[in-house]
PDB file of C-alpha atoms in Angstrom:
ATOM      1  CA  MET Z   1     -14.996  97.153  27.734  1.00 42.00           C
ATOM      2  CA  THR Z   2     -17.111  95.884  30.509  1.00 41.00           C
ATOM      3  CA  ILE Z   3     -19.495  98.436  32.687  1.00 45.00           C
ATOM      4  CA  SER Z   4     -19.052  96.588  36.342  1.00 40.00           C
ATOM      5  CA  SER Z   5     -22.190  95.814  38.360  1.00 40.00           C
ATOM      6  CA  PRO Z   6     -20.911  96.171  41.725  1.00 40.00           C
ATOM      7  CA  GLY Z   7     -22.127  93.903  44.830  1.00 41.00           C
ATOM      8  CA  THR Z   8     -22.867  90.636  42.598  1.00 40.00           C
ATOM      9  CA  GLY Z   9     -19.894  88.485  43.951  1.00 40.00           C
ATOM     10  CA  ARG Z  10     -20.704  85.928  41.131  1.00 41.00           C
ATOM     11  CA  SER Z  11     -17.660  83.509  40.700  1.00 38.00           C
ATOM     12  CA  SER Z  12     -16.085  83.038  37.098  1.00 40.00           C
ATOM     13  CA  GLY Z  13     -18.447  80.218  36.303  1.00 41.00           C
ATOM     14  CA  SER Z  14     -21.426  82.165  36.815  1.00 41.00           C
ATOM     15  CA  ALA Z  15     -20.258  84.699  34.468  1.00 44.00           C
ATOM     16  CA  ASP Z  16     -19.419  83.181  31.830  1.00 54.00           C
ATOM     17  CA  ARG Z  17     -22.937  82.363  31.381  1.00 77.00           C
ATOM     18  CA  ARG Z  18     -23.979  86.147  31.949  1.00 89.00           C
ATOM     19  CA  VAL Z  19     -25.768  87.894  28.510  1.00 94.00           C
ATOM     20  CA  PRO Z  20     -23.045  90.465  27.326  1.00 95.00           C
ATOM     21  CA  VAL Z  21     -25.543  93.912  25.963  1.00 95.00           C
ATOM     22  CA  ALA Z  22     -24.725  96.467  24.572  1.00 95.00           C
ATOM     23  CA  VAL Z  23     -27.154  99.979  26.033  1.00 95.00           C
ATOM     24  CA  SER Z  24     -27.976 102.406  22.764  1.00 92.00           C
ATOM     25  CA  ALA Z  25     -30.022 105.627  23.049  1.00 91.00           C
ATOM     26  CA  ALA Z  26     -31.256 108.451  20.934  1.00 84.00           C
ATOM     27  CA  ASP Z  27     -30.377 110.799  24.382  1.00 90.00           C
ATOM     28  CA  PRO Z  28     -27.959 110.176  28.106  1.00 92.00           C
ATOM     29  CA  ILE Z  29     -31.066 110.187  30.074  1.00 93.00           C
ATOM     30  CA  SER Z  30     -32.951 107.003  28.168  1.00 93.00           C
ATOM     31  CA  ARG Z  31     -29.648 105.523  27.831  1.00 94.00           C
ATOM     32  CA  GLU Z  32     -28.591 105.464  31.746  1.00 95.00           C
ATOM     33  CA  GLY Z  33     -31.974 104.859  32.418  1.00 94.00           C
ATOM     34  CA  ALA Z  34     -31.579 101.661  30.547  1.00 95.00           C
ATOM     35  CA  ILE Z  35     -28.338 100.803  32.044  1.00 95.00           C
ATOM     36  CA  SER Z  36     -29.182 101.132  35.515  1.00 95.00           C
ATOM     37  CA  LEU Z  37     -32.458  98.712  35.328  1.00 94.00           C
ATOM     38  CA  LEU Z  38     -30.854  96.731  33.357  1.00 95.00           C
ATOM     39  CA  ARG Z  39     -27.761  96.476  36.041  1.00 93.00           C
ATOM     40  CA  ARG Z  40     -30.028  95.097  38.925  1.00 90.00           C
ATOM     41  CA  HIS Z  41     -30.174  91.450  37.128  1.00 94.00           C
ATOM     42  CA  PRO Z  42     -26.620  89.328  37.655  1.00 93.00           C
ATOM     43  CA  GLU Z  43     -26.899  87.477  34.193  1.00 93.00           C
ATOM     44  CA  ILE Z  44     -27.183  90.107  32.144  1.00 95.00           C
ATOM     45  CA  GLU Z  45     -23.556  91.895  31.945  1.00 95.00           C
ATOM     46  CA  LEU Z  46     -22.962  94.846  30.633  1.00 94.00           C
ATOM     47  CA  ARG Z  47     -20.994  96.399  27.696  1.00 93.00           C
ATOM     48  CA  GLU Z  48     -19.972  99.426  25.908  1.00 90.00           C
ATOM     49  CA  GLU Z  49     -19.796  98.024  22.858  1.00 89.00           C
ATOM     50  CA  SER Z  50     -22.302  95.754  20.657  1.00 87.00           C
ATOM     51  CA  GLY Z  51     -20.525  92.889  18.532  1.00 85.00           C
ATOM     52  CA  PRO Z  52     -20.298  89.422  17.941  1.00 88.00           C
ATOM     53  CA  GLY Z  53     -22.526  87.357  20.871  1.00 88.00           C
ATOM     54  CA  THR Z  54     -23.459  90.249  21.948  1.00 92.00           C
ATOM     55  CA  VAL Z  55     -27.625  91.533  22.211  1.00 94.00           C
ATOM     56  CA  ALA Z  56     -27.744  95.320  21.257  1.00 93.00           C
ATOM     57  CA  LEU Z  57     -30.173  97.638  23.201  1.00 95.00           C
ATOM     58  CA  LEU Z  58     -31.637 100.250  21.628  1.00 94.00           C
ATOM     59  CA  VAL Z  59     -34.199 102.941  22.580  1.00 94.00           C
ATOM     60  CA  GLU Z  60     -35.914 105.108  20.129  1.00 91.00           C
ATOM     61  CA  ASP Z  61     -38.814 107.679  20.642  1.00 88.00           C
ATOM     62  CA  ALA Z  62     -39.702 106.894  16.741  1.00 84.00           C
ATOM     63  CA  LEU Z  63     -38.047 105.039  14.326  1.00 83.00           C
ATOM     64  CA  ASP Z  64     -36.876 107.369  11.355  1.00 81.00           C
ATOM     65  CA  GLU Z  65     -34.622 106.291   8.194  1.00 80.00           C
ATOM     66  CA  ALA Z  66     -31.474 106.784  10.282  1.00 82.00           C
ATOM     67  CA  ALA Z  67     -32.926 104.652  13.521  1.00 84.00           C
ATOM     68  CA  LEU Z  68     -32.835 101.590  10.723  1.00 83.00           C
ATOM     69  CA  THR Z  69     -30.094 102.026   9.400  1.00 83.00           C
ATOM     70  CA  ARG Z  70     -28.507 102.031  12.522  1.00 84.00           C
ATOM     71  CA  LEU Z  71     -30.577  98.661  13.687  1.00 85.00           C
ATOM     72  CA  ARG Z  72     -29.309  97.271   9.721  1.00 83.00           C
ATOM     73  CA  ARG Z  73     -25.805  98.154  10.171  1.00 85.00           C
ATOM     74  CA  ILE Z  74     -26.140  96.885  14.552  1.00 85.00           C
ATOM     75  CA  VAL Z  75     -27.675  93.454  12.957  1.00 83.00           C
ATOM     76  CA  ARG Z  76     -25.295  92.709   9.988  1.00 79.00           C
ATOM     77  CA  SER Z  77     -22.135  94.258  10.283  1.00 79.00           C
ATOM     78  CA  GLU Z  78     -21.278  94.072  13.842  1.00 83.00           C
ATOM     79  CA  GLY Z  79     -23.409  90.807  14.167  1.00 83.00           C
ATOM     80  CA  ALA Z  80     -25.308  91.767  17.315  1.00 88.00           C
ATOM     81  CA  ARG Z  81     -28.879  90.365  17.870  1.00 90.00           C
ATOM     82  CA  ALA Z  82     -31.284  93.419  18.768  1.00 91.00           C
ATOM     83  CA  VAL Z  83     -34.188  94.545  21.144  1.00 94.00           C
ATOM     84  CA  LEU Z  84     -35.167  97.860  20.281  1.00 94.00           C
ATOM     85  CA  VAL Z  85     -37.733  99.788  22.840  1.00 95.00           C
ATOM     86  CA  VAL Z  86     -39.684 102.672  21.095  1.00 93.00           C
ATOM     87  CA  GLY Z  87     -42.087 105.078  21.728  1.00 90.00           C
ATOM     88  CA  ALA Z  88     -44.083 104.232  18.691  1.00 85.00           C
ATOM     89  CA  MET Z  89     -44.105 102.644  15.565  1.00 83.00           C
ATOM     90  CA  ARG Z  90     -46.196 102.979  12.119  1.00 76.00           C
ATOM     91  CA  GLU Z  91     -47.444 100.459  10.673  1.00 69.00           C
ATOM     92  CA  ASN Z  92     -45.808 100.453   7.414  1.00 68.00           C
ATOM     93  CA  GLU Z  93     -42.420 100.447   9.318  1.00 79.00           C
ATOM     94  CA  LEU Z  94     -43.670  97.268  11.786  1.00 79.00           C
ATOM     95  CA  LEU Z  95     -41.654  94.845   8.896  1.00 75.00           C
ATOM     96  CA  ASP Z  96     -38.944  96.909   8.227  1.00 77.00           C
ATOM     97  CA  VAL Z  97     -38.302  96.345  11.382  1.00 83.00           C
ATOM     98  CA  VAL Z  98     -38.103  92.879  11.437  1.00 78.00           C
ATOM     99  CA  GLU Z  99     -35.989  92.575   8.730  1.00 74.00           C
ATOM    100  CA  CYS Z 100     -34.058  94.349   9.447  1.00 77.00           C
ATOM    101  CA  GLY Z 101     -33.477  91.315  12.229  1.00 78.00           C
ATOM    102  CA  VAL Z 102     -35.077  92.779  15.110  1.00 85.00           C
ATOM    103  CA  GLY Z 103     -36.750  89.913  16.180  1.00 79.00           C
ATOM    104  CA  ALA Z 104     -37.466  91.476  19.794  1.00 90.00           C
ATOM    105  CA  ILE Z 105     -39.546  94.720  20.864  1.00 92.00           C
ATOM    106  CA  VAL Z 106     -40.585  96.161  23.603  1.00 94.00           C
ATOM    107  CA  TRP Z 107     -42.940  99.858  24.199  1.00 93.00           C
ATOM    108  CA  ARG Z 108     -40.729 102.077  26.049  1.00 93.00           C
ATOM    109  CA  HIS Z 109     -44.469 101.879  28.161  1.00 92.00           C
ATOM    110  CA  GLU Z 110     -43.953  98.659  29.039  1.00 93.00           C
ATOM    111  CA  ALA Z 111     -39.863  98.516  29.539  1.00 93.00           C
ATOM    112  CA  THR Z 112     -39.818  97.620  33.133  1.00 94.00           C
ATOM    113  CA  ALA Z 113     -37.016  96.092  34.354  1.00 94.00           C
ATOM    114  CA  GLY Z 114     -38.268  92.432  33.913  1.00 94.00           C
ATOM    115  CA  ARG Z 115     -39.343  92.888  30.445  1.00 94.00           C
ATOM    116  CA  LEU Z 116     -36.625  94.238  29.341  1.00 95.00           C
ATOM    117  CA  VAL Z 117     -34.579  91.235  31.032  1.00 95.00           C
ATOM    118  CA  GLN Z 118     -36.962  88.759  29.212  1.00 94.00           C
ATOM    119  CA  ALA Z 119     -36.690  90.536  25.454  1.00 94.00           C
ATOM    120  CA  VAL Z 120     -33.462  90.331  25.584  1.00 95.00           C
ATOM    121  CA  LEU Z 121     -32.546  86.888  27.172  1.00 93.00           C
ATOM    122  CA  ALA Z 122     -35.278  85.823  23.839  1.00 90.00           C
ATOM    123  CA  ALA Z 123     -33.204  87.704  21.915  1.00 91.00           C
ATOM    124  CA  SER Z 124     -30.010  85.799  23.129  1.00 91.00           C
ATOM    125  CA  ARG Z 125     -31.242  82.620  22.578  1.00 87.00           C
ATOM    126  CA  GLY Z 126     -32.666  83.530  18.872  1.00 83.00           C
ATOM    127  CA  ASP Z 127     -36.393  83.904  19.962  1.00 82.00           C
ATOM    128  CA  GLY Z 128     -38.754  86.511  18.972  1.00 79.00           C
ATOM    129  CA  ASP Z 129     -40.588  88.805  22.295  1.00 86.00           C
ATOM    130  CA  LEU Z 130     -43.072  90.871  20.142  1.00 84.00           C
ATOM    131  CA  PRO Z 131     -45.843  92.649  22.219  1.00 83.00           C
ATOM    132  CA  ALA Z 132     -48.685  90.941  21.922  1.00 77.00           C
ATOM    133  CA  ASP Z 133     -50.576  93.957  19.078  1.00 79.00           C
ATOM    134  CA  LEU Z 134     -46.953  93.771  17.602  1.00 79.00           C
ATOM    135  CA  LEU Z 135     -47.748  90.129  16.576  1.00 75.00           C
ATOM    136  CA  GLY Z 136     -51.054  91.033  14.897  1.00 72.00           C
ATOM    137  CA  ARG Z 137     -50.456  93.615  13.432  1.00 72.00           C
ATOM    138  CA  LEU Z 138     -46.985  91.861  11.834  1.00 70.00           C
ATOM    139  CA  ILE Z 139     -49.651  89.700  10.592  1.00 65.00           C
ATOM    140  CA  HIS Z 140     -52.159  91.092   9.281  1.00 64.00           C
ATOM    141  CA  GLN Z 141     -50.268  92.991   7.630  1.00 59.00           C
ATOM    142  CA  VAL Z 142     -48.136  90.361   5.576  1.00 57.00           C
ATOM    143  CA  GLY Z 143     -51.601  88.598   5.669  1.00 55.00           C
ATOM    144  CA  SER Z 144     -52.929  91.371   3.450  1.00 53.00           C
ATOM    145  CA  LEU Z 145     -50.347  92.382   1.060  1.00 47.00           C
ATOM    146  CA  HIS Z 146     -49.618  88.342   0.018  1.00 49.00           C
ATOM    147  CA  ARG Z 147     -53.086  86.858  -0.001  1.00 46.00           C
ATOM    148  CA  GLY Z 148     -52.743  86.298  -3.376  1.00 43.00           C
ATOM    149  CA  SER Z 149     -50.120  84.095  -3.031  1.00 45.00           C
ATOM    150  CA  ALA Z 150     -51.852  82.098   0.112  1.00 45.00           C
ATOM    151  CA  GLY Z 151     -51.288  77.604  -0.685  1.00 44.00           C
ATOM    152  CA  ARG Z 152     -48.467  77.945  -3.517  1.00 43.00           C
ATOM    153  CA  ALA Z 153     -46.673  75.148  -3.354  1.00 41.00           C
ATOM    154  CA  GLY Z 154     -44.444  75.450  -5.758  1.00 39.00           C
ATOM    155  CA  ALA Z 155     -42.799  78.692  -3.758  1.00 41.00           C
ATOM    156  CA  PRO Z 156     -39.732  78.504  -4.476  1.00 41.00           C
ATOM    157  CA  PHE Z 157     -37.215  77.835  -1.328  1.00 50.00           C
ATOM    158  CA  GLY Z 158     -40.904  76.100   0.003  1.00 68.00           C
ATOM    159  CA  LEU Z 159     -41.267  75.074   4.100  1.00 79.00           C
ATOM    160  CA  THR Z 160     -42.134  71.697   4.831  1.00 78.00           C
ATOM    161  CA  PRO Z 161     -45.520  70.386   6.431  1.00 80.00           C
ATOM    162  CA  ARG Z 162     -43.244  70.168   9.468  1.00 83.00           C
ATOM    163  CA  GLU Z 163     -42.170  74.068   9.262  1.00 86.00           C
ATOM    164  CA  VAL Z 164     -45.455  74.962   8.737  1.00 86.00           C
ATOM    165  CA  ASP Z 165     -46.686  73.486  12.076  1.00 87.00           C
ATOM    166  CA  VAL Z 166     -44.003  75.027  13.495  1.00 90.00           C
ATOM    167  CA  LEU Z 167     -43.226  78.419  12.532  1.00 90.00           C
ATOM    168  CA  ARG Z 168     -48.108  78.994  12.937  1.00 87.00           C
ATOM    169  CA  LEU Z 169     -47.368  78.271  16.089  1.00 90.00           C
ATOM    170  CA  VAL Z 170     -44.040  80.788  16.609  1.00 89.00           C
ATOM    171  CA  SER Z 171     -46.417  83.444  15.100  1.00 87.00           C
ATOM    172  CA  GLU Z 172     -48.854  82.365  17.935  1.00 85.00           C
ATOM    173  CA  GLY Z 173     -47.004  83.613  20.747  1.00 85.00           C
ATOM    174  CA  PHE Z 174     -45.974  79.375  21.670  1.00 88.00           C
ATOM    175  CA  ASP Z 175     -42.906  78.627  23.376  1.00 88.00           C
ATOM    176  CA  THR Z 176     -40.566  75.969  22.211  1.00 90.00           C
ATOM    177  CA  GLY Z 177     -41.872  73.524  25.014  1.00 90.00           C
ATOM    178  CA  GLU Z 178     -45.402  74.220  24.528  1.00 91.00           C
ATOM    179  CA  ILE Z 179     -45.028  74.195  20.314  1.00 91.00           C
ATOM    180  CA  ALA Z 180     -43.496  70.578  21.432  1.00 89.00           C
ATOM    181  CA  GLY Z 181     -45.890  69.540  23.442  1.00 90.00           C
ATOM    182  CA  LYS Z 182     -48.638  70.351  20.403  1.00 88.00           C
ATOM    183  CA  LEU Z 183     -46.781  68.703  18.362  1.00 87.00           C
ATOM    184  CA  SER Z 184     -45.924  65.799  20.109  1.00 84.00           C
ATOM    185  CA  TYR Z 185     -42.428  66.205  19.912  1.00 85.00           C
ATOM    186  CA  SER Z 186     -39.093  66.462  21.179  1.00 87.00           C
ATOM    187  CA  GLU Z 187     -38.195  70.384  22.128  1.00 89.00           C
ATOM    188  CA  ARG Z 188     -34.846  69.676  20.883  1.00 87.00           C
ATOM    189  CA  THR Z 189     -37.092  68.694  16.933  1.00 86.00           C
ATOM    190  CA  VAL Z 190     -38.596  71.995  16.946  1.00 89.00           C
ATOM    191  CA  LYS Z 191     -35.278  73.850  17.687  1.00 88.00           C
ATOM    192  CA  ASN Z 192     -33.680  72.210  14.987  1.00 85.00           C
ATOM    193  CA  VAL Z 193     -36.643  73.039  12.419  1.00 87.00           C
ATOM    194  CA  MET Z 194     -36.128  76.164  13.373  1.00 89.00           C
ATOM    195  CA  HIS Z 195     -32.714  75.752  12.751  1.00 85.00           C
ATOM    196  CA  GLY Z 196     -33.075  74.450   9.818  1.00 83.00           C
ATOM    197  CA  LEU Z 197     -35.272  76.056   8.340  1.00 86.00           C
ATOM    198  CA  THR Z 198     -33.394  79.725   9.495  1.00 85.00           C
ATOM    199  CA  THR Z 199     -30.445  78.681   7.618  1.00 83.00           C
ATOM    200  CA  ARG Z 200     -31.804  77.521   4.959  1.00 81.00           C
ATOM    201  CA  LEU Z 201     -33.554  80.814   3.746  1.00 83.00           C
ATOM    202  CA  HIS Z 202     -30.958  83.080   5.517  1.00 82.00           C
ATOM    203  CA  LEU Z 203     -33.507  84.064   7.797  1.00 85.00           C
ATOM    204  CA  ARG Z 204     -32.210  86.414  10.548  1.00 81.00           C
ATOM    205  CA  ASN Z 205     -34.325  84.587  13.386  1.00 85.00           C
ATOM    206  CA  ARG Z 206     -38.045  83.836  14.214  1.00 84.00           C
ATOM    207  CA  ALA Z 207     -40.098  86.750  13.323  1.00 84.00           C
ATOM    208  CA  HIS Z 208     -38.069  87.159  10.142  1.00 85.00           C
ATOM    209  CA  ALA Z 209     -38.837  83.310   9.452  1.00 87.00           C
ATOM    210  CA  VAL Z 210     -42.669  84.011  10.452  1.00 86.00           C
ATOM    211  CA  ALA Z 211     -42.554  87.339   8.412  1.00 86.00           C
ATOM    212  CA  PHE Z 212     -41.308  84.745   5.704  1.00 84.00           C
ATOM    213  CA  ALA Z 213     -44.286  82.772   5.601  1.00 84.00           C
ATOM    214  CA  LEU Z 214     -46.396  84.905   5.796  1.00 83.00           C
ATOM    215  CA  ARG Z 215     -45.549  87.043   3.146  1.00 78.00           C
ATOM    216  CA  GLU Z 216     -45.335  83.690   0.881  1.00 77.00           C
ATOM    217  CA  GLY Z 217     -48.621  82.164   1.836  1.00 77.00           C
ATOM    218  CA  TYR Z 218     -47.718  79.967   4.467  1.00 79.00           C
ATOM    219  CA  ILE Z 219     -49.597  80.809   7.210  1.00 79.00           C
TER     220      ILE Z 219
END
């Protein structure tokens, strides 16, 4: 069931391009607050339930095993892409979240309407959207744990030099157009590189691909 967005006056052709989003939260106030922020944006189509082709936006104060279980179910069983809005996250939880398939994370204190829409649109494209401090923590955490594997050219499921170049720039926060410019590729080539490696290695999104490359010592 769609939660109506009154007064948009958009045609069915425009509606086809809207991103379906289902909001879930631990308490009704947080859920209604997120829905109210998203409802103002015509590119968002609010749904009651998540599923294939939808973006599930979860609002949590902090992560616990129940929240991680919900994330895994949403991504792996229901086939949705996930955005996590969270108040706090411990160091050892970050990699768990990424490996659940969450590519977009927003701090609760930064969760303005614009910031939520940015994360939802990134998730709908399969892009990563992590706060700068979390991206730095992810790189430090995985790099520290797996530094000994750096330079393993013979590792299983190895990455090509082109894939490593693209992932290194993804890990530094560049978008598809910027990566294409830096590497003198077309945007289509960059997208094809990302699609090829995520499909071949069964990775869920860009953040998961960066985590894999860090863990295996490629970047």
